[in-house]
PDB file of C-alpha atoms and ligand atoms in Angstrom:
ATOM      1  CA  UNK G   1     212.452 -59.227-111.546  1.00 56.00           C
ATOM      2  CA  UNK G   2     215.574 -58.691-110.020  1.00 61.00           C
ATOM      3  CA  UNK G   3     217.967 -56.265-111.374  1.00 62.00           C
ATOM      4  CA  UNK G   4     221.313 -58.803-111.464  1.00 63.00           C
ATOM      5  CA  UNK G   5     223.659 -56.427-113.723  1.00 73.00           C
ATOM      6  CA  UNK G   6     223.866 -54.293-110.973  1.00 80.00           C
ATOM      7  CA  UNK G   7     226.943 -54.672-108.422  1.00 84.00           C
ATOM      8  CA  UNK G   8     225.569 -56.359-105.330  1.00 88.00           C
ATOM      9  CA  UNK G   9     223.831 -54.906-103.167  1.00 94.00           C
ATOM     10  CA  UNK G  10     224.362 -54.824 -99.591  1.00 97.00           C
ATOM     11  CA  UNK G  11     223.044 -57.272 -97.279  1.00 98.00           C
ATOM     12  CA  UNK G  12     221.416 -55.667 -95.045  1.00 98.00           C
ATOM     13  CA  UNK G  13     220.563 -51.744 -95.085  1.00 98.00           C
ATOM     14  CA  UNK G  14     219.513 -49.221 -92.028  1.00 98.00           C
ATOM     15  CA  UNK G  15     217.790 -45.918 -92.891  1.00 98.00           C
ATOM     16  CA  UNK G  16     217.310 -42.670 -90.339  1.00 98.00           C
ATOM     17  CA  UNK G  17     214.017 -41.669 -92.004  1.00 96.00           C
ATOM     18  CA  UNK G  18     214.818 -37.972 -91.192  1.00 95.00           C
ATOM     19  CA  UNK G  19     214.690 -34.341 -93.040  1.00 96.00           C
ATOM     20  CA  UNK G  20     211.091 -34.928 -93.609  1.00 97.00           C
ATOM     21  CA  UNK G  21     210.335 -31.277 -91.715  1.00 96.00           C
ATOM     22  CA  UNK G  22     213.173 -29.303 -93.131  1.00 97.00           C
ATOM     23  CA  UNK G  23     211.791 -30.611 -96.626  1.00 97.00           C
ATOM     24  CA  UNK G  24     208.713 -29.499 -96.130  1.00 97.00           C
ATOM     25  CA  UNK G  25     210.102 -26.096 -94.710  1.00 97.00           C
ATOM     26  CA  UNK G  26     211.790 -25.308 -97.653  1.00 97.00           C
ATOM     27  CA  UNK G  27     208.507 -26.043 -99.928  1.00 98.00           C
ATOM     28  CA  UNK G  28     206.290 -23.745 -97.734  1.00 98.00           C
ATOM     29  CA  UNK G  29     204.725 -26.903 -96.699  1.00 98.00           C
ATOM     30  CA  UNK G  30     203.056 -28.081 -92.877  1.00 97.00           C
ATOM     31  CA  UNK G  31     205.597 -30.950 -91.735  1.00 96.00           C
ATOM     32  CA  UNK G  32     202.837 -33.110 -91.879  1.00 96.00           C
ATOM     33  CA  UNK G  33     203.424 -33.133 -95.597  1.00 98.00           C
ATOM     34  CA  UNK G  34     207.291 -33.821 -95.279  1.00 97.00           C
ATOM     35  CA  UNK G  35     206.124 -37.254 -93.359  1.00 97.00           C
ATOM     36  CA  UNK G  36     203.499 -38.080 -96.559  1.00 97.00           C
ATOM     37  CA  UNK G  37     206.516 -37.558 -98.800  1.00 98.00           C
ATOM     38  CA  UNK G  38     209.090 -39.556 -96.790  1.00 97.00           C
ATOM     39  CA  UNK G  39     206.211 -42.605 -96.235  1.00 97.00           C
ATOM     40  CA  UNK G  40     206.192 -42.533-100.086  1.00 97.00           C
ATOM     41  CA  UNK G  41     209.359 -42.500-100.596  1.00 97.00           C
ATOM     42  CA  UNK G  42     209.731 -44.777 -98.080  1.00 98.00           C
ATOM     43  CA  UNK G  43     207.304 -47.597-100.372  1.00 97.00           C
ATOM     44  CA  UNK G  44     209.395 -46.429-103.249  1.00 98.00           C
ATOM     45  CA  UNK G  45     212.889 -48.070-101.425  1.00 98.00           C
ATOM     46  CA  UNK G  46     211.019 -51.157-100.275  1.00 98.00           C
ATOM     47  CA  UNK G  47     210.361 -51.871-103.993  1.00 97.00           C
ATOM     48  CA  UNK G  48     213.874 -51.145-105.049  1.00 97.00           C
ATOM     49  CA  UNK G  49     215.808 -52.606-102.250  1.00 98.00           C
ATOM     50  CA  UNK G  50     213.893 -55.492-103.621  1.00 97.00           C
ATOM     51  CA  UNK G  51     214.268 -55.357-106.798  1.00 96.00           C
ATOM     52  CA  UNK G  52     217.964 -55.120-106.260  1.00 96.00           C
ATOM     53  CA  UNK G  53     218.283 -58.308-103.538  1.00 97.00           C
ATOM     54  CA  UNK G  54     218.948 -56.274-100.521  1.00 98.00           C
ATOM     55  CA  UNK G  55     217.655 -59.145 -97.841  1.00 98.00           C
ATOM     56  CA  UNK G  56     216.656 -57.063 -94.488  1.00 98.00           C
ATOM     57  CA  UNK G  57     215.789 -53.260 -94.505  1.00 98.00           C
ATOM     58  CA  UNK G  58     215.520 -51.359 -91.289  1.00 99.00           C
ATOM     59  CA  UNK G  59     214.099 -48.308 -91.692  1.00 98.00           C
ATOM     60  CA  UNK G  60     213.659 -45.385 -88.133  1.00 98.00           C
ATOM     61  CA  UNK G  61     210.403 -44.620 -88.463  1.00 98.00           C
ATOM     62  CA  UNK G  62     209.573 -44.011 -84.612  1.00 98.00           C
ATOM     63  CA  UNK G  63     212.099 -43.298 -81.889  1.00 98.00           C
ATOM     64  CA  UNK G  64     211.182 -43.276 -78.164  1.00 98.00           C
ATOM     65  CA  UNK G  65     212.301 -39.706 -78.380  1.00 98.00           C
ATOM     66  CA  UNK G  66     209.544 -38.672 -80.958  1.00 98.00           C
ATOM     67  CA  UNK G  67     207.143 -38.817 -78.431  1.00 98.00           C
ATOM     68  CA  UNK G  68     208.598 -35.238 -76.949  1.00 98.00           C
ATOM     69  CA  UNK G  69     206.589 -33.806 -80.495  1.00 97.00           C
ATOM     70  CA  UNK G  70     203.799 -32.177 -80.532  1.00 97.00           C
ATOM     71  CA  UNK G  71     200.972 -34.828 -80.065  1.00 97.00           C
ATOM     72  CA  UNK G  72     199.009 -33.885 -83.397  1.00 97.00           C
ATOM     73  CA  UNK G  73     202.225 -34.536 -85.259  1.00 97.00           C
ATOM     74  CA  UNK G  74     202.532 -37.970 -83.238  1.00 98.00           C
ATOM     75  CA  UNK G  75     199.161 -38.856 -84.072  1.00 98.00           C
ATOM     76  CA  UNK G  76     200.183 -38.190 -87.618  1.00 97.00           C
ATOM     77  CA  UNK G  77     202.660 -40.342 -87.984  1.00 98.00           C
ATOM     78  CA  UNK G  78     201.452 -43.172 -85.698  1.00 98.00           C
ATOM     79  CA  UNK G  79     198.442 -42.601 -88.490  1.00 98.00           C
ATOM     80  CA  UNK G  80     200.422 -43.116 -91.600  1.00 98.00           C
ATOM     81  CA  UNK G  81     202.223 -46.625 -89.707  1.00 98.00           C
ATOM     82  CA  UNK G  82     198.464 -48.017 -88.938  1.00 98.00           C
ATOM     83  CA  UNK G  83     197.591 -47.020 -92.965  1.00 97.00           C
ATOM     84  CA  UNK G  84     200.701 -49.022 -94.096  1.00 97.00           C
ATOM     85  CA  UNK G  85     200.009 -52.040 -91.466  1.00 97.00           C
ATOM     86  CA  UNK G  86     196.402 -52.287 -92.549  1.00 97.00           C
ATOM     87  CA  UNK G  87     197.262 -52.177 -96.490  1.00 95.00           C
ATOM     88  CA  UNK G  88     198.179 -55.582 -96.022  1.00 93.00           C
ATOM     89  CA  UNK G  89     197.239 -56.619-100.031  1.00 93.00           C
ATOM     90  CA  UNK G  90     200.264 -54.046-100.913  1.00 93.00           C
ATOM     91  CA  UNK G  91     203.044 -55.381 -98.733  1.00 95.00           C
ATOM     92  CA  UNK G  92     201.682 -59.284 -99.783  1.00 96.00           C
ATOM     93  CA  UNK G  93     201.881 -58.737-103.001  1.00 96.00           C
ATOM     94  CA  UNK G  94     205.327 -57.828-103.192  1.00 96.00           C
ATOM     95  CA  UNK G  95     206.111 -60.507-100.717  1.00 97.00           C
ATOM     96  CA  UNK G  96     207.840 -58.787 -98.032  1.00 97.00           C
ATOM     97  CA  UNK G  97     208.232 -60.161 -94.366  1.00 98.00           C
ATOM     98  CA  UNK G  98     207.406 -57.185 -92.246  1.00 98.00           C
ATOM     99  CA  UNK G  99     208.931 -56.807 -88.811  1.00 98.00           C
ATOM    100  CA  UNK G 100     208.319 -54.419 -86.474  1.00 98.00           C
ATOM    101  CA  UNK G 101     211.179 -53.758 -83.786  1.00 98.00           C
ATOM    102  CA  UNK G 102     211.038 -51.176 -80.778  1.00 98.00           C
ATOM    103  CA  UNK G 103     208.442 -51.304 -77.626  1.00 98.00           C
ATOM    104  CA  UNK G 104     205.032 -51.950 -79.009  1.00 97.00           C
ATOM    105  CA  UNK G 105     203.551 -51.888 -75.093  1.00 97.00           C
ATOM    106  CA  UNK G 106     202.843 -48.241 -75.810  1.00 97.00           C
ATOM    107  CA  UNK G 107     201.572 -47.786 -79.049  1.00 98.00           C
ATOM    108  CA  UNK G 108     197.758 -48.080 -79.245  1.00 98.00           C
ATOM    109  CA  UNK G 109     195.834 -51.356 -79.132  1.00 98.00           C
ATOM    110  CA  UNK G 110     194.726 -50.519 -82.714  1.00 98.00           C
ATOM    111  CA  UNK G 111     198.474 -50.429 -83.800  1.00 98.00           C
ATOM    112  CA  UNK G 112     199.461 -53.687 -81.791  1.00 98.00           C
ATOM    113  CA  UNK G 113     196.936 -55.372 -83.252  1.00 98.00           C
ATOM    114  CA  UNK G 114     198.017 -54.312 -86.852  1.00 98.00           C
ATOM    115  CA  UNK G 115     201.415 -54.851 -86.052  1.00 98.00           C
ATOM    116  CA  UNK G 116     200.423 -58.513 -84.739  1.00 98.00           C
ATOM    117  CA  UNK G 117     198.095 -59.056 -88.294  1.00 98.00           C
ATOM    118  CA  UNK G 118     200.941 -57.926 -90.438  1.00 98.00           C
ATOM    119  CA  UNK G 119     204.105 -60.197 -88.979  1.00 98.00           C
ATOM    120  CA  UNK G 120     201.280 -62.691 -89.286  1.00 98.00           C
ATOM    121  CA  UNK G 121     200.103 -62.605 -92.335  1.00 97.00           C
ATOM    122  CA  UNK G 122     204.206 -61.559 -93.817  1.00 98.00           C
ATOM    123  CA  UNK G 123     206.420 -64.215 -92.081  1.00 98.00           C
ATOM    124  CA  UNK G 124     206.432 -67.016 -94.320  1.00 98.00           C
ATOM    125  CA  UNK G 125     208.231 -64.272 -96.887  1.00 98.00           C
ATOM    126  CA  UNK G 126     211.939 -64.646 -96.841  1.00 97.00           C
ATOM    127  CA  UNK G 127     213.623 -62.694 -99.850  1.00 98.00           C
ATOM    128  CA  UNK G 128     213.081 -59.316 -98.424  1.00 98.00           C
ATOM    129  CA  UNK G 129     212.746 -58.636 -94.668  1.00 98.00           C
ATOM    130  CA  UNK G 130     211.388 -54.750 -93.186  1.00 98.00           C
ATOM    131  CA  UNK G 131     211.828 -53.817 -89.980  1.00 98.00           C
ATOM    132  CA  UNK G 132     209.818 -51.216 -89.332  1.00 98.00           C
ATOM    133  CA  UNK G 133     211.418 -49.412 -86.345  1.00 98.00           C
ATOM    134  CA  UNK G 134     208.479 -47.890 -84.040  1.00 98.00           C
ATOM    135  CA  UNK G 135     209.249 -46.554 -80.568  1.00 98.00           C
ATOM    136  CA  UNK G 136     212.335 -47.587 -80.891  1.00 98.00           C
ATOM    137  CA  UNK G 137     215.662 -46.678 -79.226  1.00 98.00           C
ATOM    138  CA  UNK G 138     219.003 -48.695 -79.112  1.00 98.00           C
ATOM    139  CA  UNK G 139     219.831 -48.280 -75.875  1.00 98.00           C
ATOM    140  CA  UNK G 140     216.223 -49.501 -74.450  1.00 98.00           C
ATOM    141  CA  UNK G 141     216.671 -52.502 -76.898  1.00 98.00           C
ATOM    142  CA  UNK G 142     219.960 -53.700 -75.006  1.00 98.00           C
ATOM    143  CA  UNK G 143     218.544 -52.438 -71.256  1.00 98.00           C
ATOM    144  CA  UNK G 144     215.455 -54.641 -72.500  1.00 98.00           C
ATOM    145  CA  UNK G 145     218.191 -57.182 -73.550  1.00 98.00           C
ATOM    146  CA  UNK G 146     219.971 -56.986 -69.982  1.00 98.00           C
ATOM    147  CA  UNK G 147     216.590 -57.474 -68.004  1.00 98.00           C
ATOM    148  CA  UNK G 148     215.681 -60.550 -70.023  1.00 98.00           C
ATOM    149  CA  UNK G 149     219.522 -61.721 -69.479  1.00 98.00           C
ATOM    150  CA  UNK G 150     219.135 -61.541 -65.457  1.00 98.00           C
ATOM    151  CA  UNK G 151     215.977 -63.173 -65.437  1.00 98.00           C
ATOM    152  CA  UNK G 152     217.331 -66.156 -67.451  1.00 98.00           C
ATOM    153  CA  UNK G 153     220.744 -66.248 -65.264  1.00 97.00           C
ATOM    154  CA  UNK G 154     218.380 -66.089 -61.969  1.00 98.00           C
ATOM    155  CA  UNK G 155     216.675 -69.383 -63.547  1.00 98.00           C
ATOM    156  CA  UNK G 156     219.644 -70.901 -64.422  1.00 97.00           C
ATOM    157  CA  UNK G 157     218.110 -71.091 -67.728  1.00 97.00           C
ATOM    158  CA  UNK G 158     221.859 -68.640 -68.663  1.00 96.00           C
ATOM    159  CA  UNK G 159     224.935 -68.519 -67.339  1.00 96.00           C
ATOM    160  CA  UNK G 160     226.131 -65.309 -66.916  1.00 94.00           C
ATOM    161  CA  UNK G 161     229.886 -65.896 -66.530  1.00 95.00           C
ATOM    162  CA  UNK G 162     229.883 -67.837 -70.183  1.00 96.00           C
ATOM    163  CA  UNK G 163     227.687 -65.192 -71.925  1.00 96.00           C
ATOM    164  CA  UNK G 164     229.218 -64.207 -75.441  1.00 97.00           C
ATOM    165  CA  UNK G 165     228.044 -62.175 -78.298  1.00 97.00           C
ATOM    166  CA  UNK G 166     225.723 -64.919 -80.284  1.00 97.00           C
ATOM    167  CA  UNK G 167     224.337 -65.356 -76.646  1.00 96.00           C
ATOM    168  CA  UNK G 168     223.579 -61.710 -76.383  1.00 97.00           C
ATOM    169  CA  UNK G 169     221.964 -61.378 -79.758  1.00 98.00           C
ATOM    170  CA  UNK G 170     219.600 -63.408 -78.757  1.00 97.00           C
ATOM    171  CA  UNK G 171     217.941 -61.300 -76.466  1.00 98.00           C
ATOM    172  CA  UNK G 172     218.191 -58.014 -79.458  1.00 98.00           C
ATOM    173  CA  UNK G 173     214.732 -57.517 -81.498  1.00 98.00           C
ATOM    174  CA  UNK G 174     216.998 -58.507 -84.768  1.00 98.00           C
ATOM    175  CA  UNK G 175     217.627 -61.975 -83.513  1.00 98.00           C
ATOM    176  CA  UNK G 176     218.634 -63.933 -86.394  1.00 97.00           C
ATOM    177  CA  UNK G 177     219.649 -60.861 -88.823  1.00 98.00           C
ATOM    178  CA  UNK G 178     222.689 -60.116 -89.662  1.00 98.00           C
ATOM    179  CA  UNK G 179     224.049 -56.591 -88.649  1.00 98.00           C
ATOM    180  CA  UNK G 180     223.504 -54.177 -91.105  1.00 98.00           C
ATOM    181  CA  UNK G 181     226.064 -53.153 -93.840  1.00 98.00           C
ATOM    182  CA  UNK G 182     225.142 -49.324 -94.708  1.00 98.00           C
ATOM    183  CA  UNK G 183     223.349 -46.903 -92.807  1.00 98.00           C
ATOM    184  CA  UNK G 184     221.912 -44.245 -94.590  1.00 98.00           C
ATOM    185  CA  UNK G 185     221.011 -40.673 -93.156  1.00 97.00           C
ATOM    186  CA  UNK G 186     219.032 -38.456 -95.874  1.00 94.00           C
ATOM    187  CA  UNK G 187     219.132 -35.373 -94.025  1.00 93.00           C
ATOM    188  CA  UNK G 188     222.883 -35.568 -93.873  1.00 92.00           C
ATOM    189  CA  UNK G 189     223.381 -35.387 -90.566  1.00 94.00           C
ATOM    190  CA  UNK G 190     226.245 -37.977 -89.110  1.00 95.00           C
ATOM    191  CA  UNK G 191     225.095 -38.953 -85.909  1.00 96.00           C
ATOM    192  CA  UNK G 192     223.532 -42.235 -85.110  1.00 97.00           C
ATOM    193  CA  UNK G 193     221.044 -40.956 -82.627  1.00 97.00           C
ATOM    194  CA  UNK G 194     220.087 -44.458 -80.537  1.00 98.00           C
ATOM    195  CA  UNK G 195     219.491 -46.141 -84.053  1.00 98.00           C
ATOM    196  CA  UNK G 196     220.913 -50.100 -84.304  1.00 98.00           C
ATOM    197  CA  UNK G 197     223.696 -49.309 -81.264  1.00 98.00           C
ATOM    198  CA  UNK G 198     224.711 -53.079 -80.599  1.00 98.00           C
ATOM    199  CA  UNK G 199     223.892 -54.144 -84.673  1.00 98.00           C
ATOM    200  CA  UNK G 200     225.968 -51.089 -85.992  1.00 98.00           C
ATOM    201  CA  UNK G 201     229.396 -51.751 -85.094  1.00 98.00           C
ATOM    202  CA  UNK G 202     230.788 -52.230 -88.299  1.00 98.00           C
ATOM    203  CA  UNK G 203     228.252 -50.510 -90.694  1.00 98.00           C
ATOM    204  CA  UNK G 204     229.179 -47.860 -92.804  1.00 97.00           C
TER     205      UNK G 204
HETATM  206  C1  LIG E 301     212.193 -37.542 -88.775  1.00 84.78           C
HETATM  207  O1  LIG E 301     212.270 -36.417 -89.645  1.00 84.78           O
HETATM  208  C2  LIG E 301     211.055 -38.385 -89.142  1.00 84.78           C
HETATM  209  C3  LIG E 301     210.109 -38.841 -88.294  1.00 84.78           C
HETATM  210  C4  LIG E 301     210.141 -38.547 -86.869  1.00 84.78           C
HETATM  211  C5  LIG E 301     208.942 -39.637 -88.746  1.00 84.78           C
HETATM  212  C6  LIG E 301     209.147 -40.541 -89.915  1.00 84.78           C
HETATM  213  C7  LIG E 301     207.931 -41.337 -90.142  1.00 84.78           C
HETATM  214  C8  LIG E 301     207.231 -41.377 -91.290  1.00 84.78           C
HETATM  215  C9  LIG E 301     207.630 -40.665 -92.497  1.00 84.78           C
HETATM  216  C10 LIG E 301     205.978 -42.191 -91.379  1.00 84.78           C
HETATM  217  C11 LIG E 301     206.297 -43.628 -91.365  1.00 84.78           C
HETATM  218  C12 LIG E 301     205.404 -44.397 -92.189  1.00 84.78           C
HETATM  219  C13 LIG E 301     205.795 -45.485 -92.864  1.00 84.78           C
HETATM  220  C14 LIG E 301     204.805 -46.188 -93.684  1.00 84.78           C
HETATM  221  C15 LIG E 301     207.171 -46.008 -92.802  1.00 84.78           C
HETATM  222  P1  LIG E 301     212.081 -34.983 -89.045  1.00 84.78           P
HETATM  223  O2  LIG E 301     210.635 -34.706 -88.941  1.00 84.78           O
HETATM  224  O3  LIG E 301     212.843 -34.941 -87.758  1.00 84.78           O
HETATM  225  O4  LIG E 301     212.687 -34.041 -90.091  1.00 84.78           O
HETATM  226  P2  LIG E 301     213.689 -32.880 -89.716  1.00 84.78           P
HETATM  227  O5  LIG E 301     214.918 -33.596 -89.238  1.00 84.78           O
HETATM  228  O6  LIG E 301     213.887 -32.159 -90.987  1.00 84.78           O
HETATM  229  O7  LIG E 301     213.009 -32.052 -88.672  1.00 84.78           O
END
């Protein structure tokens, strides 16, 4: 049931999954914890961005950064994605499409094969779409973008003196979303950190 007394809500909505350690921190708790709370919370938004008509959440659940932490805390987290990804009856039942955006190359095989099962299984949904952002970074989505550009100029298949902005998005792991409206930054911090570079331009 949708919740249509409510102002609309915005189209499309970005989150920076972060402050899950300094929560923790301040409850005496292991960080590990902090990421169990934020994955819940996490399926708590899903259900209300839905109830309330958002159509496309991003949320930063992985950057190519991350991968500087210490590996049990990696393993942690890449843990809680392959729980989501596998609880396929959860994410079916409420009918979301389920997108994962970033590098998958170097997650595990196990994740990749998830990943692959869950777009699968989620893509004829089109009220609400996720995009789970895992080893992700903007600026490796647009040098990504750039190396698939030249190869399609060098086969004439582009032409790179007529390239324009559509023609880019094309190449981005969002092809076919719009940008996102609001970007939203729990912690509080105000810096974008490498999330939606190219899609952000005009978010607040
Ligand atoms: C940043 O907060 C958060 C992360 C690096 C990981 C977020 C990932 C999850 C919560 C698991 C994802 C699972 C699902 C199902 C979406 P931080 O640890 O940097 O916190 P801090 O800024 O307080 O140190």
């Amino acid at each position: 049931q949708k919740d249509a007394a409510l102002a609309p809500a915005p189209c499309h909505v970005g989150i920076i999954m972060d402050g899950n350690g300094r929560w923790a921190k301040k409850r005496g708790m292991p960080r590990k914890a902090g990421h169990a709370a934020g994955a819940k919370v996490f399926r708590e938004v899903v259900k209300y961005s839905s109830r309330r008509g958002v159509r496309f959440l991003t949320v930063y659940a992985f950057s190519t950064e991350n991968w500087k932490r210490p590996a049990h805390e990696v393993a942690v987290i890449m843990q809680m994605l392959q729980h989501y990804l596998d609880d396929s009856e959860q994410y079916i039942k409420e009918e979301i499409r389920l997108r994962i955006i970033g590098d998958r190359a170097r997650l595990s095989e196990r994740l990749q094969k998830a990943i692959d099962k869950a777009e699968k299984a989620s893509e004829h949904f089109t009220d609400l779409t996720v995009n789970l952002a895992v080893n992700y970074g903007g600026r490796e989505e647009l040098l990504h973008a750039a190396h698939m550009i030249a190869q399609d100029c060098s086969t004439g298949k582009k032409n790179a003196t007529q390239l324009e902005f559509p023609d880019l998005e094309q190449y981005l792991y969002t092809i076919g979303q719009p940008d996102p409206d609001l970007i939203i930054r729990p912690s509080g911090e105000k810096r974008l950190s490498n999330f939606m570079l190219w899609q952000s331009a005009y978010a607040e």
